[in-house]
Amino acid sequence: MSVLATPGRMWARAGAVTLVSLFLGGCQTDDLVLKDVAKDGGAQGQVASDTGLYNQTLGAGATLVGYIGVRRMDQASRQADNETRDGAALAVNSLGSDVIKLTMVETTEKPDAIEAAAKSLGLNGAALIITTARGAELDIIQKGLAGRPVPIVTLQTNEATLPPSVYAFVSSPVDSLIEASSFAMAEGGRHAVILAASPAEKIQAERVASQIKAFGGKVEPVIELAGSAIPPKSLASWSKADIVVLMPGIKSPGDVLKKIDATKPPAPGRRLVASTTLMPADLAEPKLTGTIVCRYDQNIQARIGTRYMQSYGMPASANAGYGFDATAMAIGLVSRWGNTAFAPERMMALEGFSGSLGVFRLEEGGKVRRNCDIFKVSKGSYVFFQRAPATL
């Protein structure tokens, strides 16, 4: 097997890599019988009749895991929460109904309501909280826990500022650029330039830059575009860069590259890195052919799609995958470690966890790292190129 390696990452060109990580392989076997979630008080259809907010418990394990869903005003957030808790319910019913007890409660956005939900779970001995809460709401949950050392997994991205003992769980387009840049380096790239569309995006681009440096690459100062042009002083390094990272906010990146390349020729064999925010017109742009894109959403149907469809009558979404993975991580940890399952060293185990969205690891500072399948842009679409490595 030919293997390309970068610090912290191994990409195989052919063959299989042994999966070091744990716990979720069983969700693909035929011997697991999914309970009828609706009949067992599951995530669909059962709500408190007096308020319309759901409140249900699944499983009969000795360890209590709490799920706090914050009901938002917009329909998109409501739908995302429905899918996430359906995924969480699926994990309990198919992987660990005898390992954990999952209590899922919904609250309004009112601070006192969020605090009351957290207080109730804390008093009942919740060892872990999974939540859609965000921003100051996370501080309110910790206030409701009244000093109990309960870690929190929030369905937010690494861009969120989080209190101590709170872990982000959702991978963002910026995370995908980091992973795709790692692959570009595995293919031989060593000198990167990053194009950003705004001052705010420039801050996010700095995180990509720091990771490329951590992988051993050289990175030019992040370039903030003025329209589709770059400052003249930035042109000096253009022909040296063999990796160009396109931040998600850049509109018509093909036109941007054409304009810059016409002024300063690109380096031979240059690799382009982008995220799945590319528009259909971008995918059809010849200038972007071969662009490297990391996709996190490719494992869901293979891992949990059939069972999710049987239970809920619809394809499993990324939201469902996140709910499933967070809960399955909890089940795996409790199965292995019992009462010490949620100690920081357990949750941040270097080998990580294998889930419906790939292999992931929680890290210091409340960050999440997740691998992904690699696609390349060709003839108007994302074309599968290489499966995600089995380790981080």
PDB file of C-alpha atoms in Angstrom, residues 6 20-21 24 41 63 73 83 106 122 127 134 137 144 170 201 210 214 276 284 293 299 303 311 360 366 368 379 388:
ATOM      1  CA  THR A   6       1.425  14.504   6.976  1.00  0.00           C
ATOM      2  CA  VAL A  20      -8.039   2.083  15.508  1.00  0.00           C
ATOM      3  CA  SER A  21     -11.160   3.727  16.835  1.00  0.00           C
ATOM      4  CA  LEU A  24     -19.886   2.243  16.338  1.00  0.00           C
ATOM      5  CA  GLY A  41     -41.718   7.105  23.686  1.00  0.00           C
ATOM      6  CA  THR A  63     -25.948   6.340  33.381  1.00  0.00           C
ATOM      7  CA  MET A  73     -38.613  30.668  16.274  1.00  0.00           C
ATOM      8  CA  GLU A  83     -33.548  15.502  13.072  1.00  0.00           C
ATOM      9  CA  GLU A 106     -37.159  20.845  25.002  1.00  0.00           C
ATOM     10  CA  GLY A 122     -28.444  17.872  37.022  1.00  0.00           C
ATOM     11  CA  ALA A 127     -23.383  12.696  33.609  1.00  0.00           C
ATOM     12  CA  ARG A 134     -25.500  28.288  21.874  1.00  0.00           C
ATOM     13  CA  GLU A 137     -27.267  29.807  26.723  1.00  0.00           C
ATOM     14  CA  GLY A 144     -28.442  25.392  36.197  1.00  0.00           C
ATOM     15  CA  VAL A 170     -20.345  20.278  14.320  1.00  0.00           C
ATOM     16  CA  GLU A 201     -13.445  35.736   7.065  1.00  0.00           C
ATOM     17  CA  SER A 210      -2.183  27.946  11.665  1.00  0.00           C
ATOM     18  CA  ALA A 214       1.205  22.794  12.151  1.00  0.00           C
ATOM     19  CA  THR A 276     -18.802  22.493  -0.386  1.00  0.00           C
ATOM     20  CA  ALA A 284     -18.776  23.918 -13.996  1.00  0.00           C
ATOM     21  CA  VAL A 293     -12.962  19.373  -1.456  1.00  0.00           C
ATOM     22  CA  ASN A 299     -20.860   8.127   5.447  1.00  0.00           C
ATOM     23  CA  ARG A 303     -23.817   3.762   8.384  1.00  0.00           C
ATOM     24  CA  SER A 311     -37.826   4.483  11.793  1.00  0.00           C
ATOM     25  CA  PHE A 360     -13.722  12.302  15.060  1.00  0.00           C
ATOM     26  CA  GLY A 366     -13.534  22.458  23.228  1.00  0.00           C
ATOM     27  CA  VAL A 368     -13.710  18.829  17.438  1.00  0.00           C
ATOM     28  CA  LYS A 379     -17.461  18.708 -15.082  1.00  0.00           C
ATOM     29  CA  ALA A 388     -11.342   9.190   4.521  1.00  0.00           C
TER      30      ALA A 388
END
